[in-house]
């Protein structure tokens, strides 16, 4: 469904992604784990077209999308929930959700999806007229995911959905991620620092270090891998 | 205290203030979205006035009735100013997006000087008489003791335009996209907003408002030249900062406060110091309430 082939991305002179190759199959949840500054967020921003790669290819359903403007990439069904939620702070909850459906013309379907996300997160429904910036961190994450769902994505990129949230909320968010994947067959590309959690929900994983993909395997194998255990799962001696 | 005189000054201030507000909206909307002080905005207003002047001249010669001249000349001014605003953004600011903030600011100053001199060459530096475009209509006479018919039209038109703008920003899809882009540009891109289009729309709307202001003010003042955009632009910018730059209701309020300050200052103290009152108010606001009357202090982006 999505394939990155030898992608190189720079911030000015800083070589942030070095020959990154990643493959995501239809319907799966994959995860990209790694330390702070490894290039995980840059990978997602390159895919979404915010920081276009300088070389390499990004194929979405067989079509090259590198160099396309972000709004065209979104219109193909590739959406992102960026790190830190990025709720529009002075838009109400329902306006934030409207923005998620910005490119859609099918008003009646949009209404249905709106009901669906309010059902998924009843808390948001209670707060629809409240400004996004006044929500708690967990509610903002729910809103961020809902906003992306309003676009009816076929591939959803999630950047650090657990960041800064209480463990109980994190658990809830991850249940929802699984639910979205199972119910609407949405493919999910999950970036996480919390490797343990990410590998439990994903089928396969990639490990990234200083801009390079250093390892890829099934989640079970990665969870059992000594190197991964030491570096990312906090189980080293 | 002489209430009649007070009322007269107040209404004079409201008239002036509504025009400042119309032009201030252009500054504040552009600042809200790309954090640029568009110094060429005053020139867009000046070009609007010249377009109306030329269009009205041609239509008068062609023998059009007064009301249709008003409407057609205003429409010409709006379209012409809007296309200037759109073009200025495209050639002077868009290529500098992502450059340090000082670069587009200098580009804006350059654009302002260029447009002034270009109109100077085309139209000379002489003041040209600007015939009041509002037809003398019976029902507008004696509508009030303190306001002329033209002034009533200025207040009414500005109010209608500002209400329409507020509704547009609040409810339309483009309006929502504008607010979203102002709050977080990259995130707006990630939900599929074509940010270039939104920025163009902002310039087009701001320039159209300036053109409406130009027709209103020129009809009231009776003369225009290439330099009128400078001082009005400066005042409108002051109004925008006063209200809180980036805030749309702020620009409206700032315009009115500034207009009234000038009006009372000239009425009760001395008309020699009109500009002094305006800019003293600006200095005071910047000292005691730097974010402006309705502005929100900067939220630190993490």
Short mmCIF file of N, CA and C in Angstrom, two decimals, chain B residues 46 49-50 53 116-130 222-228:
data_model
loop_
_atom_site.label_atom_id
_atom_site.label_comp_id
_atom_site.label_asym_id
_atom_site.label_seq_id
_atom_site.Cartn_x
_atom_site.Cartn_y
_atom_site.Cartn_z
N UNK B 46 -5.13 53.07 -2.13
CA UNK B 46 -4.96 54.23 -3.03
C UNK B 46 -5.32 53.84 -4.46
N UNK B 49 -8.98 53.81 -4.94
CA UNK B 49 -9.56 55.15 -5.12
C UNK B 49 -9.37 55.63 -6.56
N UNK B 50 -8.17 55.42 -7.12
CA UNK B 50 -7.93 55.86 -8.50
C UNK B 50 -8.80 55.08 -9.49
N UNK B 53 -12.15 56.49 -9.40
CA UNK B 53 -12.14 57.82 -10.04
C UNK B 53 -12.22 57.68 -11.56
N UNK B 116 3.51 53.34 -5.20
CA UNK B 116 3.34 54.80 -5.09
C UNK B 116 3.93 55.50 -6.30
N UNK B 117 5.15 55.12 -6.65
CA UNK B 117 5.83 55.82 -7.73
C UNK B 117 5.25 55.50 -9.09
N UNK B 118 4.73 54.30 -9.19
CA UNK B 118 4.11 53.90 -10.44
C UNK B 118 2.83 54.72 -10.67
N UNK B 119 2.06 54.95 -9.60
CA UNK B 119 0.87 55.78 -9.75
C UNK B 119 1.27 57.25 -9.93
N UNK B 120 2.35 57.65 -9.27
CA UNK B 120 2.85 59.02 -9.44
C UNK B 120 3.17 59.28 -10.91
N UNK B 121 3.84 58.33 -11.55
CA UNK B 121 4.20 58.49 -12.97
C UNK B 121 2.96 58.53 -13.84
N UNK B 122 2.01 57.65 -13.52
CA UNK B 122 0.83 57.55 -14.37
C UNK B 122 -0.14 58.71 -14.16
N UNK B 123 -0.22 59.21 -12.92
CA UNK B 123 -1.29 60.17 -12.58
C UNK B 123 -0.78 61.52 -12.11
N UNK B 124 0.52 61.74 -12.13
CA UNK B 124 1.15 62.96 -11.58
C UNK B 124 0.91 63.09 -10.08
N UNK B 125 1.54 64.08 -9.49
CA UNK B 125 1.43 64.22 -8.04
C UNK B 125 0.30 65.16 -7.63
N UNK B 126 -0.43 65.68 -8.61
CA UNK B 126 -1.50 66.63 -8.28
C UNK B 126 -2.67 65.95 -7.58
N UNK B 127 -3.31 66.72 -6.71
CA UNK B 127 -4.55 66.23 -6.15
C UNK B 127 -5.63 66.28 -7.23
N UNK B 128 -6.39 65.22 -7.34
CA UNK B 128 -7.46 65.20 -8.34
C UNK B 128 -8.79 65.27 -7.60
N UNK B 129 -9.69 66.08 -8.12
CA UNK B 129 -11.00 66.15 -7.48
C UNK B 129 -11.74 64.82 -7.63
N UNK B 130 -12.28 64.34 -6.55
CA UNK B 130 -13.03 63.08 -6.56
C UNK B 130 -14.48 63.43 -6.29
N UNK B 222 -13.25 64.20 -1.15
CA UNK B 222 -13.37 64.99 -2.36
C UNK B 222 -12.12 65.13 -3.19
N UNK B 223 -10.98 64.62 -2.73
CA UNK B 223 -9.79 64.67 -3.59
C UNK B 223 -8.84 63.52 -3.25
N UNK B 224 -8.06 63.10 -4.26
CA UNK B 224 -7.10 62.01 -4.02
C UNK B 224 -5.80 62.31 -4.76
N UNK B 225 -4.69 61.76 -4.26
CA UNK B 225 -3.46 61.71 -5.05
C UNK B 225 -2.69 60.44 -4.71
N UNK B 226 -1.49 60.31 -5.29
CA UNK B 226 -0.78 59.02 -5.16
C UNK B 226 -0.34 58.72 -3.73
N UNK B 227 -0.34 59.73 -2.87
CA UNK B 227 0.25 59.56 -1.54
C UNK B 227 -0.79 59.28 -0.45
N UNK B 228 -2.08 59.28 -0.81
CA UNK B 228 -3.11 59.14 0.23
C UNK B 228 -3.04 57.80 0.97
#
